[in-house]
Amino acid sequence: MALYSRVSGFVGLITLQNPPVNALSAAVRQGIVDMVERALGDPNVKSVVICGQNGNFCGGADIKEFGTNMSGPPLVPMIDAIEAANKPVVAAIEGSALGGGLELALGCHYRIAHSKARLGLPEVTLGLLPAAGGTQRLPRLVGVPAALNLITTGRHVTATQALQLGIVDQVTDHNAVDVAVKFSLSVAGQSLDARRISTYPCPLPSDSDALFEGVMQKVRQRAHGAIAPVACVQAVRAAATLPYSKGMEREQELMATLFTSGQARAQQYCFFAQRAVGRWRMPSGARWDTSKPRPVHKAAVIGLGTMGRGITVALAQTGLSVVAVETQEKQLMEAKQAVSGMLERGAKRHGVAPTLDRISYSQNIHAVAEVDLVIEAVFEDMALKTEVFQQLSAVCKPGTLLCTNTSALDVDKLASKMPNPELVVGMHFFAPAHVMKLLEVVYGPRSSPQAVATAMQLGKKMGKVSVAVGNCRGFVGNRMLMPYLQQAFFLLEEGATPELVDRALEEFGFPMGVFRMSDLSGLDVGWRVRKRDELVEPDMASGQSARIRQGSRYSPLGDLLCEQGRFGQKTGRGWYQYDKPGSRVARSDPWLHSFLVEYRARHGLVPRSIDQQEVLERCLYALINEGFRILEDGIAAGPEDIDVIYVFGYGWPKHRGGPMFYAGMVGLAKVLERLEHYQQAHPDVPYLQPCSLLRRLVASGSPPIHRWREAIKKRQSQL
Ligand SMILES: CC/C=C/CC(=O)SCCNC(=O)CCNC(=O)[C@H](O)C(C)(C)COP(=O)(O)OP(=O)(O)OC[C@H]1O[C@@H](n2cnc3c(N)ncnc32)[C@H](O)[C@@H]1OP(=O)(O)O
C-alpha cells in the first residue's frame, strides 16, 4: 500500500509501503493511484514527493505476482498520470530504484537520489523488458547508446553515475526525502512542460542503423539464445524511430511475447532459487536461521597455485586481512606478483585503490596462528592435505575454521583425521575464484552448524552465491558432470564429432560445448583423476572388452589424447587445434577426425549418424538423472540448489532455469521415457538407469518443481 501525509505545509508525501523492497504489488499500485489523485485534488498541496518506506525507494514490479491473475491498476497509465500531473512530482530515491521502481521515478518530473542509492532496469535478467515505459523514456533522457547499455545488461548504477548519465537531477548525502520536499516547494508553480520525458525527442546518433545493428549482433552473441536482450534492443529501436505512443505499443507487444515465454518463467525461477539457497538446512536439522556464524576478520590461504591466488584476491577484495602461505620461495614470489596484478587490474576497473596491503605473504605456516578461518588450496592429494590440516590444527588458535578447497577428495575423511572435525568444511571455489560466482559449501556429518553458517556467510560477503551441499564424490556440480562427459565421449565413439556435440550444446545455450570446455580446463585434470581411480590402462587392446572398466562401459578416448600430450589449449592441441599453446580460438583438427575413424575401426564400432536431439537428450538427461540421485541421497536439499549450482558454476543457460527446472519444463515423463529408451540401447551404462525418485515423481503425476521436496522427504523418512 501507499501512505499519504502532508509535510512542510504544502507537500503531499506518498510513501510506498511493502517490505522488504516496496515492490509494486496490486495494493501498492492502487495506493499510488489513490494518493496521487488525493494530492492533486487537494488545493493546499503545491507539490508531491514519492518515496519508499525504510530508506528503500522501490525494487520494481512484484515478481511474485507474475504468473498469477494480476489484479489492480496497471503500471503504465499510473505512471502516465503522474507525468501528466499539473503539480511537480519529485521522486526521492533512497536504497534502490529498480525496474518498475525506476520507471515510476522516470514518470516523475524530478529525481533526487541519496548518494548510496542504486538505480537500474534489471528486467532483462528476469527474461523481460522494462515495459512500464522504461524502454521509451530512458533513451529520450540519456540517449540511445547509454539506454541500450543499461537496458540490455540490466546493470545497476550508483547515484553518482546516474547523475552523470542524466537519470537523476541531484545527489545528496543528506536525507533524500527532506531534500526532495524542499526542492519540490522550490519548483512549485513552475512550468512542467520541459519535465515530461515522454514528450522529449529521442536523441539519435547520425549512424543509428549501424549502431543498432552492431549492438544487436553483440547482444545476440552474449545472449546464447535468450530472447529478452534481443527484445530490449528492438524496443529501444522503436523509441528511436517511432513517436512515443507507437513506441509504447511496440514495448507492450514485445513484453507480451516475453511475459508468456518459458524463458521468463525460468529466469524468475532462478531469481527466487538464488535467494532460496541462502535458507540452507542440513539433514541434522541445523538451519540458516538458527545457526549463528562466527565473525571472520582475518583469513589465511594455504597453497598459492591458481585457485589459492584467486581465493586470496577474493578475500582481500572483501576487505579481510589475508595471510597467504606458500612454502616454496619462488612460488611465493610469483604468487605475490600475480595476486598484486589481479588486485591492481580489479581496482582499476572499479576506479578504486588496490588493497595490496591487506595481504601478508609467508613461507611459514605458523603465520596463520591468529586467523579466524583458513582455506587450504594445496595440490589435490589426500596425504598432503591431511598433513597440512594436522599442522593447522596444531598452529591455529582454538576455534579457527579449517576449510578445504578440494574439488574431488572426501571432506569427511579429511575431517575424521582431525582432533576437531566439527571445524572442518569444504569451500569449493570455481576457477577463476575471484571471478566465478559459485561456492559449494560442503558439510560432513560432523561439521558444526556454526562452521557451515560461517562459511556460507563468508561466501555471501565475497559476493558469491553459496550453496550448502553434502559430502560425496564430486559434491553436486562435478558429480553431475561425470555422466554428461561420459555421454559426450560415447557419442564420439558412436559416430559424432566434437564439433557436432559442441554445436548442439552451444545452441542449447551453454557458452561452450563440453569439448571446448574440456580443452580450456585441461584434459590432464580428468586424466589424473581417472588414473587415481585405476580406470586408465596403458594397454592398447581393441574390441568391446577393452572398453569395459570396473564392470561398466568406459571410453578411453580422453586418456588416448593425453598420452599424445594433447592436454587442450595449454598444449595447442586437444579435441581441437589451436594456433599456438595458450591460444583460445579452437579450430577443427583433421588429425582428431582421422584418429576417431581409426579408433572406431580398431574397436569394431560402426559409426552412425547422430543428430543434435540425441546429443542433448543423452548428455543432458544423464546429467539430470544424476541430479535426481543427488536429491534422493540428500546431498542437495532441493532442486533449487542444483539449479543454482549449474547456472552460476557450469554455464547452464539461465533462460532454461537450471537442469532440474528444465526437466520439469520438458516433462518428467518425457525425460524418464528417453532415459529408458537410451538405457535399453546401452544397458552397460549405469548412469542411464533412471533414478527411482524420477520414477516416483512421474508415478505421482509429475508435480511442479516446488513440490518435489515433499516426495524427497517422504523417501528419506522411509530410509
Ligand atoms: C509490467 C511488468 C513490469 C515489470 C518490471 C519490473 O519491475 S520487474 C522487477 C524488476 N526488479 C528487480 O529485478 C529487482 C529485484 N530485486 C533485487 O534485485 C534485490 O532484491 C534488491 C532490491 C536489490 C534487494 O537486494 P537485497 O540483497 O537487499 O535483498 P534480497 O534480494 O534478498 O531480497 C529480499 C526479499 O525481497 C524479495 N524481492 C526482492 N525484489 C522483489 C520484487 N521485485 N518482487 C518481489 N519480491 C522481491 C526477495 O525475493 C527476497 O525475499 P525472499 O523471500 O528471501 O525470496
mmCIF file of C-alpha atoms and ligand atoms in Angstrom, residues 20-21 23 59-64 66 75 96 98-100 103 122-123 126 128 156 255 271-272 275 279, ligand 1:
data_model
loop_
_atom_site.group_PDB
_atom_site.id
_atom_site.type_symbol
_atom_site.label_atom_id
_atom_site.label_comp_id
_atom_site.label_asym_id
_atom_site.label_seq_id
_atom_site.Cartn_x
_atom_site.Cartn_y
_atom_site.Cartn_z
ATOM 1 C CA PRO A 20 11.215 -5.587 2.285
ATOM 2 C CA VAL A 21 11.761 -3.770 -1.041
ATOM 3 C CA ALA A 23 7.695 -3.888 -4.693
ATOM 4 C CA GLY A 59 12.513 -2.817 -6.045
ATOM 5 C CA GLY A 60 10.189 -2.774 -9.058
ATOM 6 C CA ALA A 61 7.151 -4.799 -10.003
ATOM 7 C CA ASP A 62 6.223 -7.538 -7.550
ATOM 8 C CA ILE A 63 7.815 -10.578 -9.174
ATOM 9 C CA LYS A 64 5.718 -12.888 -7.016
ATOM 10 C CA PHE A 66 3.949 -12.702 -12.246
ATOM 11 C CA LEU A 75 1.665 0.477 -14.149
ATOM 12 C CA SER A 96 17.201 1.051 -4.760
ATOM 13 C CA LEU A 98 14.957 -0.799 -9.908
ATOM 14 C CA GLY A 99 12.780 -1.903 -12.787
ATOM 15 C CA GLY A 100 9.252 -0.568 -12.352
ATOM 16 C CA GLU A 103 10.184 3.621 -14.385
ATOM 17 C CA PRO A 122 17.200 -5.230 -14.456
ATOM 18 C CA GLU A 123 14.107 -6.682 -16.178
ATOM 19 C CA LEU A 126 14.147 -11.805 -15.396
ATOM 20 C CA LEU A 128 11.541 -9.345 -19.524
ATOM 21 C CA HIS A 156 22.721 -1.186 -11.662
ATOM 22 C CA MET A 255 6.633 -7.576 -23.450
ATOM 23 C CA PHE A 271 15.791 -15.249 -9.087
ATOM 24 C CA PHE A 272 13.907 -16.938 -6.260
ATOM 25 C CA ARG A 275 17.565 -16.486 -2.671
ATOM 26 C CA ARG A 279 17.977 -20.545 3.566
HETATM 27 C C1 LIG B 1 4.612 -4.904 -16.118
HETATM 28 C C2 LIG B 1 5.721 -5.692 -15.533
HETATM 29 C C3 LIG B 1 6.912 -4.853 -15.343
HETATM 30 C C4 LIG B 1 7.977 -5.360 -14.743
HETATM 31 C C5 LIG B 1 9.046 -4.521 -14.470
HETATM 32 C C6 LIG B 1 9.780 -4.907 -13.180
HETATM 33 O O1 LIG B 1 9.861 -4.085 -12.330
HETATM 34 S S1 LIG B 1 10.358 -6.451 -12.990
HETATM 35 C C7 LIG B 1 11.196 -6.364 -11.442
HETATM 36 C C8 LIG B 1 12.452 -5.607 -11.546
HETATM 37 N N1 LIG B 1 13.142 -5.557 -10.282
HETATM 38 C C9 LIG B 1 14.137 -6.350 -9.994
HETATM 39 O O2 LIG B 1 14.557 -7.158 -10.775
HETATM 40 C C10 LIG B 1 14.724 -6.174 -8.626
HETATM 41 C C11 LIG B 1 14.830 -7.497 -7.955
HETATM 42 N N2 LIG B 1 15.369 -7.369 -6.605
HETATM 43 C C12 LIG B 1 16.665 -7.189 -6.368
HETATM 44 O O3 LIG B 1 17.491 -7.047 -7.222
HETATM 45 C C13 LIG B 1 17.076 -7.212 -4.939
HETATM 46 O O4 LIG B 1 16.107 -7.935 -4.231
HETATM 47 C C14 LIG B 1 17.225 -5.825 -4.290
HETATM 48 C C15 LIG B 1 16.005 -4.965 -4.494
HETATM 49 C C16 LIG B 1 18.456 -5.126 -4.894
HETATM 50 C C17 LIG B 1 17.443 -6.004 -2.778
HETATM 51 O O5 LIG B 1 18.533 -6.871 -2.571
HETATM 52 P P1 LIG B 1 18.835 -7.499 -1.130
HETATM 53 O O6 LIG B 1 20.085 -8.311 -1.274
HETATM 54 O O7 LIG B 1 18.801 -6.429 -0.131
HETATM 55 O O8 LIG B 1 17.597 -8.439 -0.770
HETATM 56 P P2 LIG B 1 17.095 -9.769 -1.493
HETATM 57 O O9 LIG B 1 17.475 -9.794 -2.922
HETATM 58 O O10 LIG B 1 17.490 -10.922 -0.665
HETATM 59 O O11 LIG B 1 15.522 -9.566 -1.434
HETATM 60 C C18 LIG B 1 14.836 -9.538 -0.200
HETATM 61 C C19 LIG B 1 13.493 -10.192 -0.373
HETATM 62 O O12 LIG B 1 12.715 -9.399 -1.268
HETATM 63 C C20 LIG B 1 12.241 -10.177 -2.350
HETATM 64 N N3 LIG B 1 12.192 -9.327 -3.528
HETATM 65 C C21 LIG B 1 13.149 -8.525 -3.997
HETATM 66 N N4 LIG B 1 12.729 -7.869 -5.066
HETATM 67 C C22 LIG B 1 11.458 -8.255 -5.279
HETATM 68 C C23 LIG B 1 10.480 -7.917 -6.255
HETATM 69 N N5 LIG B 1 10.734 -7.017 -7.218
HETATM 70 N N6 LIG B 1 9.303 -8.519 -6.169
HETATM 71 C C24 LIG B 1 9.013 -9.410 -5.196
HETATM 72 N N7 LIG B 1 9.901 -9.770 -4.243
HETATM 73 C C25 LIG B 1 11.112 -9.196 -4.296
HETATM 74 C C26 LIG B 1 13.272 -11.285 -2.480
HETATM 75 O O13 LIG B 1 12.737 -12.387 -3.132
HETATM 76 C C27 LIG B 1 13.599 -11.552 -1.028
HETATM 77 O O14 LIG B 1 12.587 -12.338 -0.479
HETATM 78 P P3 LIG B 1 12.787 -13.910 -0.242
HETATM 79 O O15 LIG B 1 11.566 -14.306 0.489
HETATM 80 O O16 LIG B 1 14.066 -14.036 0.513
HETATM 81 O O17 LIG B 1 12.875 -14.525 -1.609
#
